mmCIF file of C-alpha atoms in Angstrom:
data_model
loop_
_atom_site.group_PDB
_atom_site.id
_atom_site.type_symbol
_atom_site.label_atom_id
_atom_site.label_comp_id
_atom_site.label_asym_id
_atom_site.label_seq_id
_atom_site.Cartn_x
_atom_site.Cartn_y
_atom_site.Cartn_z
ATOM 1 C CA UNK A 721 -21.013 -19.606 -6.265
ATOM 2 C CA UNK A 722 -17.602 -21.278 -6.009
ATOM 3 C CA UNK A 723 -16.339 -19.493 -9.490
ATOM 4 C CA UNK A 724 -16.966 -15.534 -7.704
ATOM 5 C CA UNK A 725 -14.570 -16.889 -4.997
ATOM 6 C CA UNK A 726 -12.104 -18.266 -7.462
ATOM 7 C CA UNK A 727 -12.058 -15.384 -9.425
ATOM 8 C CA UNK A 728 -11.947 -13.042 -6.522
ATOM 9 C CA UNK A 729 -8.660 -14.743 -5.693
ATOM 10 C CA UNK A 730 -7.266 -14.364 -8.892
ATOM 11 C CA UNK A 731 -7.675 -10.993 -9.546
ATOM 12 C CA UNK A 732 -6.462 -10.557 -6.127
ATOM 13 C CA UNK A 733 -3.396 -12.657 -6.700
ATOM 14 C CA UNK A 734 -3.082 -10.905 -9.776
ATOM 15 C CA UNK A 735 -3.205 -7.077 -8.612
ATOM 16 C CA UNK A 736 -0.471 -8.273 -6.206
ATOM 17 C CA UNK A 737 1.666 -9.401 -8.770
ATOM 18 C CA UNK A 738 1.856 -6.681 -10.655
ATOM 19 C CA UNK A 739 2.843 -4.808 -7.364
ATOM 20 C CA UNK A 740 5.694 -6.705 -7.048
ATOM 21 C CA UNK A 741 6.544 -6.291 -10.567
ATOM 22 C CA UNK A 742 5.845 -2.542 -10.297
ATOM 23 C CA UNK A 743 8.222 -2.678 -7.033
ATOM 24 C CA UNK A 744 10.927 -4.673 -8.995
ATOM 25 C CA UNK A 745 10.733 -1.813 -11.771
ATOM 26 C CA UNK A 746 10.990 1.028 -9.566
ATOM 27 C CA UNK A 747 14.303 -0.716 -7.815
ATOM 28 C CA UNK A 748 15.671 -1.096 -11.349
ATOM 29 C CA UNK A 749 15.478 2.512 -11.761
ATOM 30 C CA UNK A 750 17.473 2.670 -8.834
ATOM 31 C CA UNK A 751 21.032 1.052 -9.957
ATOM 32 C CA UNK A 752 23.136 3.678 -12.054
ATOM 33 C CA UNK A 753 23.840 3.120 -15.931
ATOM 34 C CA UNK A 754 26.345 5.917 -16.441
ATOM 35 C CA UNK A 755 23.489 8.733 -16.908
ATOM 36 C CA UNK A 756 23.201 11.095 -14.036
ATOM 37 C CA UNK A 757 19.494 10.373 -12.245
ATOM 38 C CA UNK A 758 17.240 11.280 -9.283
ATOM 39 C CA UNK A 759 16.365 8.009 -8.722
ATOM 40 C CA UNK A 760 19.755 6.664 -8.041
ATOM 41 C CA UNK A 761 19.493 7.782 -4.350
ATOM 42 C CA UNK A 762 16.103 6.320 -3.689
ATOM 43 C CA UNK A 763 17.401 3.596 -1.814
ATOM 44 C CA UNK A 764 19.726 5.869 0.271
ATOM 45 C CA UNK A 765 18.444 5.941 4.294
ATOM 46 C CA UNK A 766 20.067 8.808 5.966
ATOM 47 C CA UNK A 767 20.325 8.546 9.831
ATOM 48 C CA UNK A 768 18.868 11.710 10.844
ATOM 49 C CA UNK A 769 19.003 12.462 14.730
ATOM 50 C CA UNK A 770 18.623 8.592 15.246
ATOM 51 C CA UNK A 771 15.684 7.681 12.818
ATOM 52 C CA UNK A 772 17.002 6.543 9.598
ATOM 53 C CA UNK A 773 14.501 9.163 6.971
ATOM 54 C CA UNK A 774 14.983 8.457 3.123
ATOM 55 C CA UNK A 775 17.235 10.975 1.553
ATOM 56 C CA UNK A 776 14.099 12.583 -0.706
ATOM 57 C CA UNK A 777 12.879 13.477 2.577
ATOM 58 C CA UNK A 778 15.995 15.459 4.095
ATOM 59 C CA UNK A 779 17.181 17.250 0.510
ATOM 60 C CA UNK A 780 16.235 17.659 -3.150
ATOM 61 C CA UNK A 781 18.642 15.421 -5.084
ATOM 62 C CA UNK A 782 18.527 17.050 -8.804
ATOM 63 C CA UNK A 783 20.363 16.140 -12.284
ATOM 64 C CA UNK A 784 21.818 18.945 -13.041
ATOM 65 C CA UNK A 785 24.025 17.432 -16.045
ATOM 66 C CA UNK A 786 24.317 14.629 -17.164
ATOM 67 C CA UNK A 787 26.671 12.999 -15.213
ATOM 68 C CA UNK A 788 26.297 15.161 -11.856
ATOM 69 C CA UNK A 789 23.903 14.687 -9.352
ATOM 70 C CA UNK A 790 23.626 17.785 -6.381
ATOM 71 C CA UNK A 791 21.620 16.893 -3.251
ATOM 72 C CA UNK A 792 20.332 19.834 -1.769
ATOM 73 C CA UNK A 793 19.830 19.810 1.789
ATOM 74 C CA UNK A 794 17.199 20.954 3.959
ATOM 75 C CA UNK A 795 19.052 21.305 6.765
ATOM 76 C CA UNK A 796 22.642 22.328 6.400
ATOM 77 C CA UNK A 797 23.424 20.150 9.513
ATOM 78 C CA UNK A 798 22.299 16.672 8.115
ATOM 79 C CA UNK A 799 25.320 17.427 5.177
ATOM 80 C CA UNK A 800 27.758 14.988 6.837
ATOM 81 C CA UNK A 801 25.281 12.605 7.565
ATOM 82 C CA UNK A 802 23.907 12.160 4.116
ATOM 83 C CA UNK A 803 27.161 12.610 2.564
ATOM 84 C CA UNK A 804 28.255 9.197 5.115
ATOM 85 C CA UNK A 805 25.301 7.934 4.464
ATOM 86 C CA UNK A 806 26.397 7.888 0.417
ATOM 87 C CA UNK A 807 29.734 6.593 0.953
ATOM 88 C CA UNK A 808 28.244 3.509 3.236
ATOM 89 C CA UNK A 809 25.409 2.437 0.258
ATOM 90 C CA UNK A 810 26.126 0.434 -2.808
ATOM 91 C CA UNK A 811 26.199 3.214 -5.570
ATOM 92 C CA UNK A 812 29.620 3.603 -5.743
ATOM 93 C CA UNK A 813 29.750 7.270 -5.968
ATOM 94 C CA UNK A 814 32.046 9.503 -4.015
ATOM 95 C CA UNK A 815 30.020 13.023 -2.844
ATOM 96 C CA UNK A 816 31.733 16.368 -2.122
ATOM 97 C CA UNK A 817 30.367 18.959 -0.971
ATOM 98 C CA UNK A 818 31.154 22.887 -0.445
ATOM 99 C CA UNK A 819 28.960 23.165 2.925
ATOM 100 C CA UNK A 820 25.583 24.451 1.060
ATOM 101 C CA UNK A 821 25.424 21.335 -1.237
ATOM 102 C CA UNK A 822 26.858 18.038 -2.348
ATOM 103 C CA UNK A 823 27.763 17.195 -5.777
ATOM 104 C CA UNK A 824 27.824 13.292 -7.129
ATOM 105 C CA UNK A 825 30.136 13.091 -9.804
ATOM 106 C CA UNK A 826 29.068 10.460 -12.305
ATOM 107 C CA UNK A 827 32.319 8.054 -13.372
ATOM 108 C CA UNK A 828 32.282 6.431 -16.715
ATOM 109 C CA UNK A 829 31.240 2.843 -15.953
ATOM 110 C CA UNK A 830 34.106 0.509 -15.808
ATOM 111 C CA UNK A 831 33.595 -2.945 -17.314
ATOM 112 C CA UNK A 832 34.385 -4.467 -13.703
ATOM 113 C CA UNK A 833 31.530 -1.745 -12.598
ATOM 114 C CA UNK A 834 29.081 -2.970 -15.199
ATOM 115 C CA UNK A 835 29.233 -6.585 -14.309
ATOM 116 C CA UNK A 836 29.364 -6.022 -10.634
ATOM 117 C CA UNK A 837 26.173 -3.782 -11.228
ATOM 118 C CA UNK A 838 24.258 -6.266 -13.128
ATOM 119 C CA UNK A 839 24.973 -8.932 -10.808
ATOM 120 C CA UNK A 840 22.958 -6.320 -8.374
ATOM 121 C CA UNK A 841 19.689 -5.987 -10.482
ATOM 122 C CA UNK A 842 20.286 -9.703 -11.062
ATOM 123 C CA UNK A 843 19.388 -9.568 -7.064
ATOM 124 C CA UNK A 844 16.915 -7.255 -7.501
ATOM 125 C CA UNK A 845 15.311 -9.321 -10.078
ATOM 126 C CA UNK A 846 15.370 -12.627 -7.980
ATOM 127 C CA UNK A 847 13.681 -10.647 -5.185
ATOM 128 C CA UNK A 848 10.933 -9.898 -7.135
ATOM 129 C CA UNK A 849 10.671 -13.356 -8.524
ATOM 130 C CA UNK A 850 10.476 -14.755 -5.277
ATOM 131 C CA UNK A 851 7.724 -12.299 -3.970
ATOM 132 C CA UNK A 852 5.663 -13.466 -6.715
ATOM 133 C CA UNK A 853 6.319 -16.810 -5.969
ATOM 134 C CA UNK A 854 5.390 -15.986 -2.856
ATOM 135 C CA UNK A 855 1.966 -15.093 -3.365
ATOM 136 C CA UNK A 856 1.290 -18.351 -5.736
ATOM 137 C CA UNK A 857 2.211 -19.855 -2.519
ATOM 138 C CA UNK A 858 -0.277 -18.091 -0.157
ATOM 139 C CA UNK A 859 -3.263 -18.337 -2.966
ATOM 140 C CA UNK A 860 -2.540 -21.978 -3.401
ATOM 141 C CA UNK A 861 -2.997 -22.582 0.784
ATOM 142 C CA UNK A 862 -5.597 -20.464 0.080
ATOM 143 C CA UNK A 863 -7.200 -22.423 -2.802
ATOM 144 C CA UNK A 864 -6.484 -25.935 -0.731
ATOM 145 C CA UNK A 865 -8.043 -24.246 2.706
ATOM 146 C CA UNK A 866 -11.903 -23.653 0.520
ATOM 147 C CA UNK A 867 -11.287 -27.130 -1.185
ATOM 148 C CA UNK A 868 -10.646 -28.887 2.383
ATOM 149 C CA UNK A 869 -13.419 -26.894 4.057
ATOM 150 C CA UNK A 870 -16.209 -28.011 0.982
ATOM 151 C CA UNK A 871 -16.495 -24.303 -0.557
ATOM 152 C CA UNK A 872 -14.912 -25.501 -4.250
ATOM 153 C CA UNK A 873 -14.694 -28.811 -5.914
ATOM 154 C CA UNK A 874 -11.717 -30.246 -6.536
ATOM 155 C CA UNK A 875 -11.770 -30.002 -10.470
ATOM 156 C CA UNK A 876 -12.417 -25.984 -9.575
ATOM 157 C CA UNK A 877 -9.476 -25.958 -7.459
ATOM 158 C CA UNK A 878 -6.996 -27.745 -10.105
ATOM 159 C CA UNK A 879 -8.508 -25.280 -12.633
ATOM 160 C CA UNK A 880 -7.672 -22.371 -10.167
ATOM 161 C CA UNK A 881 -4.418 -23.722 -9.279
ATOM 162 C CA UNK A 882 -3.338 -23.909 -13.018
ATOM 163 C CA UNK A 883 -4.739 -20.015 -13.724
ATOM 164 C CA UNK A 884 -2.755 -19.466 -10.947
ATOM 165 C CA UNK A 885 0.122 -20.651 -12.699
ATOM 166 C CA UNK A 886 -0.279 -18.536 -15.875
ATOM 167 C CA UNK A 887 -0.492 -15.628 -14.117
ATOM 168 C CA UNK A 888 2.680 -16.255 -12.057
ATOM 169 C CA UNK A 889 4.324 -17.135 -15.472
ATOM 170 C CA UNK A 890 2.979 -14.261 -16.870
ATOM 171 C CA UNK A 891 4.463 -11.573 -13.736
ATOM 172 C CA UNK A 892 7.834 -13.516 -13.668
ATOM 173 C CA UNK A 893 7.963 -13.160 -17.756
ATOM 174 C CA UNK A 894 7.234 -9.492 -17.429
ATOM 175 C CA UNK A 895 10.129 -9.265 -14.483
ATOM 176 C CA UNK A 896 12.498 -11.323 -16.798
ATOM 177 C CA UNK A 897 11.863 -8.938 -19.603
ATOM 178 C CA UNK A 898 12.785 -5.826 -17.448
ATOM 179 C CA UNK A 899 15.831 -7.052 -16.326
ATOM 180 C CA UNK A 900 16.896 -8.685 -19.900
ATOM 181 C CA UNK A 901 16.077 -4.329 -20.589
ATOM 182 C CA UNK A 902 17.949 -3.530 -17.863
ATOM 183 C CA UNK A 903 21.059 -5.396 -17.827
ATOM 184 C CA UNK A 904 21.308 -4.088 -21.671
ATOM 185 C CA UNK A 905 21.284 -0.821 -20.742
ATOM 186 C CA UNK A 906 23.961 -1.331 -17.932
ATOM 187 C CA UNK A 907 26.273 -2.733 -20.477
ATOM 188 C CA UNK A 908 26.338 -0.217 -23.584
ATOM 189 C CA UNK A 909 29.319 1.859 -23.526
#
């Protein structure tokens, strides 16, 4: 009885981690590397008649070469807006537009640039470290909360507890190995 509980916790803890890896990943794909992509203005929040409304949602931001981005708007009002709302954010980019759309011109990376930027998904990376840290924490309350109320042994709950552990290993390996990926990317010329 006690190991379908375990192992419900486990695969729970473990679906979770790999969200937060997943999550990590997709803000990696968010810091530039000198290559003109979509997915650099994913972060961006636009404040749009008071709500702040992701930029995907108020223009379509397209690749057009490789090292310009043009953001399409929706609504030919919103231009200032989003183009403030590119000059505020941490991309470093400078937009122009010409009224219908704005164009993101793409600068070589600078080595000052480069370090500054992997220092960033350094962040990134810690923040999705810590969020899988967090949820070893929570399972291991968990795990302690059946032990103290009777529902699992205590040999069960060490055995748990160290499962636990691999799997946090495991997710915190696989975010280690992004960024390692990452940061390598950032700094090829």
């Amino acid at each position: 009885m006690s190991d379908g509980i375990l192992k419900d916790f486990l695969e729970e803890a473990g679906a979770r981690m790999q969200k937060s890896v997943e999550s990590t990943r997709a803000e990696f794909s968010t810091v530039r590397t000198g290559r003109a992509s979509p997915h650099l203005l994913d972060r961006i929040e636009v404040d749009y008649y008071g709500t702040s409304t992701p930029l995907r949602q108020l223009a379509q931001v397209s690749a057009s070469e490789a090292r310009l981005l043009t953001i399409t708007p929706y609504d030919k009002n919103s231009i200032k807006q989003i183009e403030k709302s590119i000059l505020e954010s941490d991309v470093g980019l400078t937009p122009s537009n010409d009224g219908q759309l704005i164009r993101l011109q793409i600068p070589d990376l600078t080595e000052e640039r480069r370090r500054e930027l992997v220092k960033v998904v350094h962040g990134i990376a810690e923040q999705g470290r810590v969020g899988v840290r967090n949820i070893r924490r929570d399972v291991m309350h968990d795990l302690r909360e059946l032990k103290s109320e009777g529902e699992v042994g205590s040999d069960d709950e060490h055995r748990a507890e160290s499962e636990l552990q691999k799997l946090t290993d495991t997710h915190v390996g696989e975010i280690d190995a992004a960024l390692a990926g990452k940061e390598e990317e950032i700094l090829e010329v």
